[in-house]
mmCIF file of C-alpha atoms and ligand atoms in Angstrom:
data_model
loop_
_atom_site.group_PDB
_atom_site.id
_atom_site.type_symbol
_atom_site.label_atom_id
_atom_site.label_comp_id
_atom_site.label_asym_id
_atom_site.label_seq_id
_atom_site.Cartn_x
_atom_site.Cartn_y
_atom_site.Cartn_z
ATOM 1 C CA MET L 1 32.766 16.355 161.410
ATOM 2 C CA SER L 2 29.343 17.311 162.664
ATOM 3 C CA ASP L 3 30.098 19.656 165.617
ATOM 4 C CA ASP L 4 33.312 20.997 164.183
ATOM 5 C CA PHE L 5 33.789 24.419 162.708
ATOM 6 C CA LEU L 6 32.739 24.282 159.039
ATOM 7 C CA PRO L 7 35.053 26.459 156.914
ATOM 8 C CA VAL L 8 34.044 28.002 153.576
ATOM 9 C CA ALA L 9 37.098 26.583 151.845
ATOM 10 C CA GLN L 10 39.534 23.869 152.762
ATOM 11 C CA PRO L 11 42.261 22.425 150.545
ATOM 12 C CA ASP L 12 41.880 18.710 149.836
ATOM 13 C CA ILE L 13 45.402 17.366 150.417
ATOM 14 C CA GLY L 14 45.764 13.597 150.628
ATOM 15 C CA ALA L 15 48.196 10.722 150.380
ATOM 16 C CA LEU L 16 48.990 11.292 146.706
ATOM 17 C CA GLU L 17 49.958 14.911 147.392
ATOM 18 C CA GLU L 18 52.257 13.775 150.224
ATOM 19 C CA GLN L 19 53.835 11.148 148.020
ATOM 20 C CA LEU L 20 54.568 13.418 145.051
ATOM 21 C CA VAL L 21 55.836 16.342 147.144
ATOM 22 C CA LEU L 22 58.133 13.959 149.037
ATOM 23 C CA GLU L 23 59.357 12.612 145.721
ATOM 24 C CA ALA L 24 60.135 16.166 144.576
ATOM 25 C CA VAL L 25 61.954 16.986 147.829
ATOM 26 C CA ARG L 26 64.034 13.821 147.643
ATOM 27 C CA SER L 27 64.900 14.372 144.010
ATOM 28 C CA GLY L 28 66.663 17.626 144.899
ATOM 29 C CA TRP L 29 64.759 19.414 142.096
ATOM 30 C CA VAL L 30 63.072 21.859 144.432
ATOM 31 C CA SER L 31 63.331 24.978 142.312
ATOM 32 C CA SER L 32 61.701 25.713 138.967
ATOM 33 C CA ILE L 33 63.355 23.017 136.833
ATOM 34 C CA GLY L 34 61.969 19.493 137.136
ATOM 35 C CA HIS L 35 59.645 16.923 135.658
ATOM 36 C CA PHE L 36 56.654 17.890 137.836
ATOM 37 C CA VAL L 37 56.557 21.350 136.231
ATOM 38 C CA GLU L 38 56.455 19.684 132.821
ATOM 39 C CA GLU L 39 53.779 17.182 133.878
ATOM 40 C CA PHE L 40 51.722 19.961 135.469
ATOM 41 C CA GLU L 41 51.812 22.050 132.292
ATOM 42 C CA ARG L 42 50.904 19.012 130.170
ATOM 43 C CA ARG L 43 47.950 18.135 132.402
ATOM 44 C CA LEU L 44 46.749 21.735 132.330
ATOM 45 C CA SER L 45 46.895 21.641 128.579
ATOM 46 C CA GLU L 46 44.474 18.677 128.735
ATOM 47 C CA LEU L 47 42.282 20.478 131.272
ATOM 48 C CA THR L 48 41.923 23.523 129.029
ATOM 49 C CA GLY L 49 42.158 22.100 125.531
ATOM 50 C CA ALA L 50 44.815 24.761 124.859
ATOM 51 C CA ALA L 51 47.993 23.765 123.024
ATOM 52 C CA HIS L 52 50.378 25.645 125.343
ATOM 53 C CA VAL L 53 50.447 26.211 129.080
ATOM 54 C CA ALA L 54 53.094 28.082 131.074
ATOM 55 C CA ALA L 55 53.052 27.668 134.860
ATOM 56 C CA VAL L 56 53.760 30.834 136.869
ATOM 57 C CA SER L 57 53.981 31.893 140.528
ATOM 58 C CA ASN L 58 50.355 32.930 141.055
ATOM 59 C CA GLY L 59 47.143 33.943 139.318
ATOM 60 C CA THR L 60 47.789 37.672 139.566
ATOM 61 C CA VAL L 61 51.116 37.499 137.755
ATOM 62 C CA ALA L 62 49.515 35.159 135.205
ATOM 63 C CA LEU L 63 47.151 38.010 134.267
ATOM 64 C CA HIS L 64 49.969 40.571 134.389
ATOM 65 C CA LEU L 65 52.339 38.506 132.257
ATOM 66 C CA ALA L 66 49.686 37.697 129.638
ATOM 67 C CA LEU L 67 48.938 41.423 129.230
ATOM 68 C CA VAL L 68 52.606 42.462 129.101
ATOM 69 C CA ALA L 69 53.499 39.638 126.687
ATOM 70 C CA ARG L 70 50.769 40.899 124.409
ATOM 71 C CA GLY L 71 52.294 44.408 124.527
ATOM 72 C CA ILE L 72 49.522 46.019 126.579
ATOM 73 C CA GLY L 73 50.673 48.930 128.730
ATOM 74 C CA PRO L 74 50.417 52.679 129.374
ATOM 75 C CA GLY L 75 47.749 54.453 127.329
ATOM 76 C CA ASP L 76 45.768 51.249 126.761
ATOM 77 C CA GLU L 77 42.350 50.450 128.193
ATOM 78 C CA VAL L 78 41.385 46.975 129.353
ATOM 79 C CA ILE L 79 37.747 46.050 130.003
ATOM 80 C CA VAL L 80 37.129 44.102 133.222
ATOM 81 C CA PRO L 81 33.927 43.122 135.041
ATOM 82 C CA ASP L 82 32.934 45.318 137.990
ATOM 83 C CA PHE L 83 32.175 42.137 139.960
ATOM 84 C CA THR L 84 35.318 40.030 140.440
ATOM 85 C CA PHE L 85 38.176 39.415 142.840
ATOM 86 C CA VAL L 86 40.347 42.537 142.899
ATOM 87 C CA ALA L 87 43.374 40.871 141.260
ATOM 88 C CA THR L 88 41.737 41.070 137.812
ATOM 89 C CA ALA L 89 41.873 44.870 137.935
ATOM 90 C CA ALA L 90 45.159 45.101 139.864
ATOM 91 C CA ALA L 91 46.954 43.178 137.101
ATOM 92 C CA VAL L 92 45.778 45.752 134.543
ATOM 93 C CA VAL L 93 47.174 48.541 136.734
ATOM 94 C CA HIS L 94 50.444 46.604 137.217
ATOM 95 C CA ALA L 95 50.783 46.507 133.423
ATOM 96 C CA GLY L 96 50.436 50.315 133.366
ATOM 97 C CA ALA L 97 47.097 50.150 131.527
ATOM 98 C CA THR L 98 43.713 51.547 132.600
ATOM 99 C CA PRO L 99 40.896 49.265 133.779
ATOM 100 C CA VAL L 100 37.430 50.118 132.435
ATOM 101 C CA LEU L 101 34.644 48.572 134.505
ATOM 102 C CA VAL L 102 31.613 46.844 133.016
ATOM 103 C CA ASP L 103 28.663 45.506 134.994
ATOM 104 C CA VAL L 104 27.665 41.841 135.018
ATOM 105 C CA GLU L 105 24.593 39.922 133.830
ATOM 106 C CA PRO L 106 21.991 38.957 136.434
ATOM 107 C CA ASN L 107 21.752 35.369 135.145
ATOM 108 C CA THR L 108 25.471 34.427 134.948
ATOM 109 C CA TRP L 109 27.018 37.047 137.284
ATOM 110 C CA CYS L 110 29.671 37.429 134.563
ATOM 111 C CA ILE L 111 30.513 40.425 132.346
ATOM 112 C CA ASP L 112 27.588 41.742 130.261
ATOM 113 C CA PRO L 113 28.528 41.542 126.537
ATOM 114 C CA GLU L 114 26.172 44.362 125.463
ATOM 115 C CA LEU L 115 27.803 46.691 127.963
ATOM 116 C CA VAL L 116 31.253 45.569 126.776
ATOM 117 C CA GLU L 117 30.358 46.790 123.305
ATOM 118 C CA ALA L 118 29.360 50.190 124.745
ATOM 119 C CA ALA L 119 32.637 50.453 126.699
ATOM 120 C CA ILE L 120 34.944 50.132 123.675
ATOM 121 C CA THR L 121 36.967 53.238 122.744
ATOM 122 C CA PRO L 122 39.871 53.749 120.305
ATOM 123 C CA ARG L 123 42.203 52.957 123.236
ATOM 124 C CA THR L 124 40.643 49.607 124.151
ATOM 125 C CA ARG L 125 43.097 46.735 123.642
ATOM 126 C CA ALA L 126 41.724 43.821 125.649
ATOM 127 C CA ILE L 127 38.761 42.281 127.481
ATOM 128 C CA ILE L 128 39.177 40.111 130.570
ATOM 129 C CA PRO L 129 35.987 38.074 131.085
ATOM 130 C CA VAL L 130 36.026 36.397 134.505
ATOM 131 C CA HIS L 131 34.349 33.000 134.934
ATOM 132 C CA LEU L 132 32.978 33.948 138.328
ATOM 133 C CA TYR L 133 32.274 31.400 141.079
ATOM 134 C CA GLY L 134 32.801 28.582 138.565
ATOM 135 C CA HIS L 135 30.317 29.913 135.998
ATOM 136 C CA PRO L 136 31.668 30.652 132.496
ATOM 137 C CA ALA L 137 31.093 34.045 130.899
ATOM 138 C CA ASP L 138 29.236 34.272 127.558
ATOM 139 C CA MET L 139 32.337 33.639 125.453
ATOM 140 C CA THR L 140 30.380 33.429 122.187
ATOM 141 C CA ALA L 141 29.273 37.039 122.431
ATOM 142 C CA ILE L 142 32.588 38.280 123.855
ATOM 143 C CA ASN L 143 34.691 36.626 121.132
ATOM 144 C CA GLU L 144 32.395 38.011 118.460
ATOM 145 C CA ILE L 145 32.777 41.569 119.783
ATOM 146 C CA ALA L 146 36.538 41.119 120.213
ATOM 147 C CA LYS L 147 36.926 39.898 116.661
ATOM 148 C CA ARG L 148 35.085 42.897 115.255
ATOM 149 C CA HIS L 149 37.190 45.330 117.270
ATOM 150 C CA ARG L 150 40.478 43.365 117.116
ATOM 151 C CA LEU L 151 40.764 43.013 120.880
ATOM 152 C CA PHE L 152 42.760 40.525 122.938
ATOM 153 C CA VAL L 153 40.523 38.228 125.004
ATOM 154 C CA LEU L 154 42.128 37.035 128.237
ATOM 155 C CA GLU L 155 39.902 34.683 130.233
ATOM 156 C CA ASP L 156 40.348 34.917 133.998
ATOM 157 C CA ALA L 157 39.612 31.297 134.850
ATOM 158 C CA ALA L 158 40.974 31.416 138.424
ATOM 159 C CA GLN L 159 37.654 30.186 139.834
ATOM 160 C CA ALA L 160 36.515 27.829 137.090
ATOM 161 C CA HIS L 161 38.991 25.003 136.337
ATOM 162 C CA GLY L 162 37.128 22.481 134.173
ATOM 163 C CA ALA L 163 34.011 24.566 133.424
ATOM 164 C CA ARG L 164 32.554 24.528 129.909
ATOM 165 C CA TRP L 165 30.796 27.013 127.647
ATOM 166 C CA LYS L 166 28.856 25.424 124.752
ATOM 167 C CA GLY L 167 30.758 22.192 125.342
ATOM 168 C CA SER L 168 34.268 23.701 125.244
ATOM 169 C CA LEU L 169 36.564 23.983 128.232
ATOM 170 C CA VAL L 170 37.410 27.379 129.710
ATOM 171 C CA GLY L 171 41.047 28.230 129.205
ATOM 172 C CA GLY L 172 40.861 27.501 125.502
ATOM 173 C CA LEU L 173 38.015 29.839 124.569
ATOM 174 C CA GLY L 174 39.801 33.210 124.246
ATOM 175 C CA ASP L 175 43.255 34.247 123.000
ATOM 176 C CA ALA L 176 44.749 33.294 126.363
ATOM 177 C CA ALA L 177 43.573 32.419 129.862
ATOM 178 C CA SER L 178 44.924 32.718 133.373
ATOM 179 C CA PHE L 179 44.467 30.289 136.251
ATOM 180 C CA SER L 180 45.177 30.496 139.984
ATOM 181 C CA PHE L 181 46.200 27.632 142.262
ATOM 182 C CA TYR L 182 45.891 29.482 145.553
ATOM 183 C CA GLY L 183 44.933 27.366 148.582
ATOM 184 C CA ASN L 184 41.199 28.003 148.289
ATOM 185 C CA LYS L 185 40.910 27.361 144.537
ATOM 186 C CA LEU L 186 39.648 24.147 142.909
ATOM 187 C CA VAL L 187 43.222 23.026 142.213
ATOM 188 C CA THR L 188 45.982 24.196 144.543
ATOM 189 C CA THR L 189 49.754 24.322 144.524
ATOM 190 C CA GLY L 190 49.811 26.456 147.699
ATOM 191 C CA GLU L 191 50.461 29.518 145.578
ATOM 192 C CA GLY L 192 50.583 29.203 141.825
ATOM 193 C CA GLY L 193 49.178 30.172 138.476
ATOM 194 C CA ALA L 194 49.267 29.394 134.766
ATOM 195 C CA ILE L 195 48.613 30.927 131.359
ATOM 196 C CA SER L 196 47.086 28.810 128.604
ATOM 197 C CA THR L 197 46.971 29.778 124.922
ATOM 198 C CA ASN L 198 46.773 28.317 121.427
ATOM 199 C CA ASP L 199 49.125 31.023 120.151
ATOM 200 C CA ALA L 200 52.646 29.499 119.979
ATOM 201 C CA GLU L 201 54.332 32.874 119.570
ATOM 202 C CA LEU L 202 52.574 34.348 122.609
ATOM 203 C CA ASP L 203 53.525 31.266 124.630
ATOM 204 C CA GLN L 204 57.201 31.700 123.633
ATOM 205 C CA ARG L 205 57.110 35.329 124.719
ATOM 206 C CA ILE L 206 55.473 34.394 128.038
ATOM 207 C CA ARG L 207 58.183 31.785 128.728
ATOM 208 C CA PHE L 208 60.919 34.279 127.818
ATOM 209 C CA LEU L 209 59.549 37.039 130.091
ATOM 210 C CA ARG L 210 58.777 34.562 132.906
ATOM 211 C CA ASP L 211 62.465 33.664 133.141
ATOM 212 C CA HIS L 212 64.222 37.075 133.350
ATOM 213 C CA ALA L 213 63.931 37.588 129.581
ATOM 214 C CA MET L 214 67.016 35.490 128.967
ATOM 215 C CA ALA L 215 67.827 34.901 125.313
ATOM 216 C CA PRO L 216 67.156 31.234 124.502
ATOM 217 C CA GLU L 217 70.332 31.067 122.401
ATOM 218 C CA ARG L 218 72.696 32.869 124.776
ATOM 219 C CA ARG L 219 72.911 32.313 128.533
ATOM 220 C CA TYR L 220 72.920 35.469 130.680
ATOM 221 C CA PHE L 221 72.100 37.655 127.718
ATOM 222 C CA HIS L 222 68.928 39.629 128.475
ATOM 223 C CA PRO L 223 67.722 41.805 125.611
ATOM 224 C CA GLU L 224 64.844 43.178 127.737
ATOM 225 C CA VAL L 225 63.785 43.581 131.351
ATOM 226 C CA GLY L 226 61.960 40.400 132.366
ATOM 227 C CA PHE L 227 60.448 38.886 135.501
ATOM 228 C CA ASN L 228 60.952 35.921 137.782
ATOM 229 C CA TYR L 229 57.411 34.546 137.635
ATOM 230 C CA ARG L 230 58.314 30.837 137.741
ATOM 231 C CA LEU L 231 56.503 28.067 139.633
ATOM 232 C CA THR L 232 58.655 25.607 141.584
ATOM 233 C CA ASN L 233 58.861 21.859 141.010
ATOM 234 C CA LEU L 234 57.774 21.387 144.657
ATOM 235 C CA GLN L 235 54.587 23.360 144.038
ATOM 236 C CA ALA L 236 54.028 21.579 140.726
ATOM 237 C CA ALA L 237 54.291 18.194 142.502
ATOM 238 C CA LEU L 238 51.334 19.202 144.666
ATOM 239 C CA GLY L 239 49.499 20.384 141.545
ATOM 240 C CA CYS L 240 50.146 17.116 139.683
ATOM 241 C CA ALA L 241 48.564 15.149 142.524
ATOM 242 C CA GLN L 242 45.576 17.503 142.478
ATOM 243 C CA LEU L 243 45.143 17.153 138.713
ATOM 244 C CA ARG L 244 45.542 13.363 138.686
ATOM 245 C CA ARG L 245 42.395 13.180 140.821
ATOM 246 C CA PHE L 246 40.647 16.301 139.579
ATOM 247 C CA ASP L 247 37.679 14.503 137.953
ATOM 248 C CA GLU L 248 36.824 13.064 141.350
ATOM 249 C CA THR L 249 37.126 16.504 142.994
ATOM 250 C CA LEU L 250 34.649 17.987 140.522
ATOM 251 C CA LEU L 251 32.204 15.157 141.111
ATOM 252 C CA VAL L 252 32.382 15.463 144.887
ATOM 253 C CA LYS L 253 31.703 19.190 144.675
ATOM 254 C CA GLU L 254 28.874 18.672 142.193
ATOM 255 C CA ARG L 255 27.293 16.288 144.714
ATOM 256 C CA LEU L 256 27.819 18.826 147.483
ATOM 257 C CA LEU L 257 25.870 21.465 145.538
ATOM 258 C CA ALA L 258 23.094 18.923 144.840
ATOM 259 C CA CYS L 259 22.934 18.183 148.557
ATOM 260 C CA TYR L 260 22.583 21.895 149.362
ATOM 261 C CA GLN L 261 19.913 22.242 146.661
ATOM 262 C CA ALA L 262 17.940 19.413 148.238
ATOM 263 C CA SER L 263 18.281 20.919 151.731
ATOM 264 C CA LEU L 264 17.715 24.621 151.092
ATOM 265 C CA GLY L 265 14.447 25.846 149.633
ATOM 266 C CA PRO L 266 14.595 28.722 147.152
ATOM 267 C CA GLU L 267 12.554 30.780 149.627
ATOM 268 C CA LEU L 268 15.660 30.752 151.841
ATOM 269 C CA LEU L 269 18.476 31.097 149.304
ATOM 270 C CA THR L 270 18.837 30.706 145.540
ATOM 271 C CA LEU L 271 22.022 28.808 144.839
ATOM 272 C CA ASN L 272 24.679 28.893 142.084
ATOM 273 C CA PRO L 273 23.448 30.270 138.747
ATOM 274 C CA ARG L 274 23.391 28.140 135.595
ATOM 275 C CA HIS L 275 22.973 29.407 132.034
ATOM 276 C CA PRO L 276 21.599 26.792 129.565
ATOM 277 C CA ASP L 277 24.806 26.990 127.447
ATOM 278 C CA ALA L 278 27.071 26.541 130.459
ATOM 279 C CA VAL L 279 28.401 23.618 132.438
ATOM 280 C CA PRO L 280 29.682 25.449 135.500
ATOM 281 C CA VAL L 281 31.910 23.858 138.125
ATOM 282 C CA VAL L 282 31.285 24.153 141.831
ATOM 283 C CA TRP L 283 34.123 26.226 143.243
ATOM 284 C CA LEU L 284 32.111 27.640 146.123
ATOM 285 C CA VAL L 285 28.474 27.046 146.950
ATOM 286 C CA VAL L 286 27.036 30.549 146.728
ATOM 287 C CA GLY L 287 23.553 31.747 147.577
ATOM 288 C CA LEU L 288 21.440 34.847 147.216
ATOM 289 C CA LEU L 289 19.109 36.018 149.958
ATOM 290 C CA GLY L 290 15.574 36.836 148.858
ATOM 291 C CA GLU L 291 16.059 40.481 149.744
ATOM 292 C CA ARG L 292 18.859 42.960 149.782
ATOM 293 C CA ALA L 293 20.620 43.550 153.075
ATOM 294 C CA SER L 294 23.023 46.227 154.214
ATOM 295 C CA THR L 295 26.700 45.413 154.653
ATOM 296 C CA ALA L 296 26.144 45.617 158.430
ATOM 297 C CA GLU L 297 23.196 43.167 158.298
ATOM 298 C CA LEU L 298 25.188 40.710 156.172
ATOM 299 C CA GLU L 299 28.149 40.969 158.529
ATOM 300 C CA ASP L 300 25.869 40.418 161.485
ATOM 301 C CA LEU L 301 24.385 37.297 159.887
ATOM 302 C CA GLY L 302 27.925 36.016 159.258
ATOM 303 C CA ARG L 303 28.853 36.693 162.876
ATOM 304 C CA ARG L 304 25.797 34.817 164.229
ATOM 305 C CA LEU L 305 26.481 31.836 161.970
ATOM 306 C CA ARG L 306 30.109 31.758 163.095
ATOM 307 C CA GLU L 307 29.549 32.318 166.808
ATOM 308 C CA THR L 308 26.276 30.493 167.448
ATOM 309 C CA HIS L 309 26.583 27.696 164.913
ATOM 310 C CA ARG L 310 30.333 27.430 164.216
ATOM 311 C CA ILE L 311 29.630 27.873 160.516
ATOM 312 C CA ASP L 312 31.927 29.969 158.346
ATOM 313 C CA THR L 313 30.449 32.080 155.539
ATOM 314 C CA ARG L 314 31.904 34.839 153.373
ATOM 315 C CA PRO L 315 30.359 37.885 151.800
ATOM 316 C CA PHE L 316 30.550 38.318 148.014
ATOM 317 C CA PHE L 317 33.283 40.397 146.417
ATOM 318 C CA VAL L 318 32.836 44.141 146.874
ATOM 319 C CA PRO L 319 32.183 45.615 143.394
ATOM 320 C CA LEU L 320 35.377 47.251 142.109
ATOM 321 C CA HIS L 321 33.733 50.670 141.741
ATOM 322 C CA GLN L 322 33.294 50.718 145.535
ATOM 323 C CA LEU L 323 37.028 50.220 146.198
ATOM 324 C CA PRO L 324 39.170 53.360 146.574
ATOM 325 C CA PRO L 325 41.741 52.591 143.812
ATOM 326 C CA TYR L 326 38.961 51.983 141.240
ATOM 327 C CA SER L 327 36.228 54.379 142.375
ATOM 328 C CA SER L 328 37.106 56.916 139.677
ATOM 329 C CA ALA L 329 37.436 54.332 136.889
ATOM 330 C CA THR L 330 34.859 54.537 134.090
ATOM 331 C CA LEU L 331 31.918 52.244 134.891
ATOM 332 C CA HIS L 332 29.406 50.988 132.320
ATOM 333 C CA ARG L 333 26.108 49.741 133.678
ATOM 334 C CA ARG L 334 22.375 49.952 133.065
ATOM 335 C CA ASP L 335 20.012 51.837 135.430
ATOM 336 C CA ALA L 336 20.968 49.922 138.537
ATOM 337 C CA SER L 337 24.244 48.166 139.261
ATOM 338 C CA VAL L 338 23.757 44.394 139.066
ATOM 339 C CA ALA L 339 27.070 43.853 140.890
ATOM 340 C CA THR L 340 25.894 45.973 143.824
ATOM 341 C CA GLY L 341 22.594 44.068 144.022
ATOM 342 C CA LEU L 342 24.430 40.711 144.075
ATOM 343 C CA ALA L 343 26.884 41.889 146.709
ATOM 344 C CA GLU L 344 23.971 42.994 148.906
ATOM 345 C CA ARG L 345 22.339 39.565 148.769
ATOM 346 C CA GLY L 346 25.237 37.139 148.444
ATOM 347 C CA LEU L 347 26.710 34.616 150.820
ATOM 348 C CA CYS L 348 29.389 31.956 150.235
ATOM 349 C CA LEU L 349 28.637 28.778 152.181
ATOM 350 C CA PRO L 350 30.942 26.033 153.494
ATOM 351 C CA SER L 351 32.150 24.331 150.304
ATOM 352 C CA GLY L 352 35.058 22.027 151.144
ATOM 353 C CA SER L 353 35.053 18.615 149.464
ATOM 354 C CA GLN L 354 35.349 17.006 152.918
ATOM 355 C CA LEU L 355 31.800 18.116 153.876
ATOM 356 C CA GLN L 356 29.255 15.369 154.556
ATOM 357 C CA PRO L 357 25.460 15.433 154.108
ATOM 358 C CA ASP L 358 25.164 15.907 157.921
ATOM 359 C CA ASP L 359 27.202 19.073 157.691
ATOM 360 C CA VAL L 360 25.003 20.423 154.908
ATOM 361 C CA ALA L 361 21.914 19.648 156.996
ATOM 362 C CA ARG L 362 23.494 21.580 159.875
ATOM 363 C CA VAL L 363 24.103 24.611 157.633
ATOM 364 C CA ALA L 364 20.519 24.426 156.358
ATOM 365 C CA ARG L 365 19.091 24.325 159.905
ATOM 366 C CA ALA L 366 21.247 27.254 160.997
ATOM 367 C CA LEU L 367 20.171 29.335 157.998
ATOM 368 C CA GLU L 368 16.513 28.522 158.605
ATOM 369 C CA GLN L 369 16.874 29.645 162.199
ATOM 370 C CA GLU L 370 18.799 32.842 161.445
ATOM 371 C CA LEU L 371 16.775 33.926 158.421
ATOM 372 C CA ALA L 372 13.379 33.184 159.926
HETATM 373 C C1 PLP H 401 42.215 34.050 143.001
HETATM 374 C C2 PLP H 401 41.946 34.945 141.857
HETATM 375 C C3 PLP H 401 42.967 35.650 141.175
HETATM 376 C C4 PLP H 401 44.368 35.755 141.678
HETATM 377 O O1 PLP H 401 45.015 34.617 141.933
HETATM 378 P P1 PLP H 401 46.216 34.558 142.988
HETATM 379 O O2 PLP H 401 46.791 33.219 142.687
HETATM 380 O O3 PLP H 401 45.640 34.667 144.345
HETATM 381 O O4 PLP H 401 47.173 35.663 142.659
HETATM 382 C C5 PLP H 401 42.637 36.355 140.039
HETATM 383 N N1 PLP H 401 41.373 36.435 139.603
HETATM 384 C C6 PLP H 401 40.367 35.817 140.228
HETATM 385 C C7 PLP H 401 38.995 35.927 139.665
HETATM 386 C C8 PLP H 401 40.610 35.063 141.392
HETATM 387 O O5 PLP H 401 39.597 34.467 142.020
#
C-alpha cells in the first residue's frame, strides 16, 4: 500500500468476520439473544481470566454500569487518571459521582499509585486505573491501596485487551474491568463493550440492570429502573471472529512495533513505554518527541505529515484538567503535570495491522524530514 494514505487505525475485518456475521443475519437472531453473544462472553472470560463477563453496548456504558451496579452515585468520589480518553471521567459523572483527577507516572503513563493514596478522602469509593495505550497500570500497588481503604477497583481496559501485569491478564486484576470494542480498538464489534469480574453477585446485578432490571423470576416485573445496555448477536458475531484470531492480531502488532523500533532512532522519537513487570500490547504505536511542542506546533506537524506525505497521525489525549467539564475537578500531581508533558510531546503513528515494512519505512523517512 506504499503510496496510499496511511491511517492511524484501521479495523482488520476479514473472511471469518464476513462468514460469522452472515451466519448471524441468516439465523434471524439479530438482536441481543443468540449463541454469538454467549460465545463472545465465554471467549472474553478466557481473554481476561475472569470468571464472569457481561457484554454491553459500548465501553462507556460498561464503566457506567459497573459503577452503578456497585452502588456508586451522588456524594461519592471516584479516582481517575488525568491522562485518559474522556469516557473514563464521563462515566463517573453519568453515575452522579465526582471524578477526582490523579496524575500519571512518567514510565508507564498510567495512574501514579502514590498520588492515588494522597487523593483518598472519606468520600472515595472507587479507583479506575486505565491501562493506557496498551500498557497496564501498576495493579499491585493500586490493589494494595484499595484493600487498605476498602475501595472498588475498576480497570478501564479499553485499550489493552490481552496485556499482562506480573504475568496476569488485565481484566482479572481488579474487582471488575471494562472493555471497549469500538472500531479503532484491538478487538472490534463496531460498537461494543464488556464488563469482566470474578464477583458472581456483581455479575448478576450487572446482567439484571443491563436488561431493564427485569426480575429473573417474573417477566415484565421491574423492581428498579434499569437500562438497555445490551450488545446484539450481530455485533457479537463480528467479535467472535476477532477473538478467534486475536493471538495472531497481537503478534502482527508486536511485529509492527518492532519494525518501527528498528526504523526510528530514539533521537527522533521514543516509542511505547514498557515497565519491567508489564507485558503491554500494541494498541497504537505511540512516540514522544525529544522536546515539548505547543499544541499549534504539534498540529502543524500533523498537517504536514498528512498533506505532504499522506500519513495520518493523532495527538495524545488532552489531559482531563484542561477540558471545560473537568477543569474545576480536584487534581493531584507533583510539581509539574506529567500528563501535560506527555501531551506536549506525544504522537500516535499509523498502527493498523495491514501495514507493511515499506509503509513503516515511509513513515520513518517522513518523520526524519519533518523533524530535522
Ligand atoms: C475507547 C475508550 C472508552 C470508551 O469506549 P467506547 O466503546 O467508545 O464507549 C473508555 N475508556 C478508554 C480508555 C477508551 O480508550
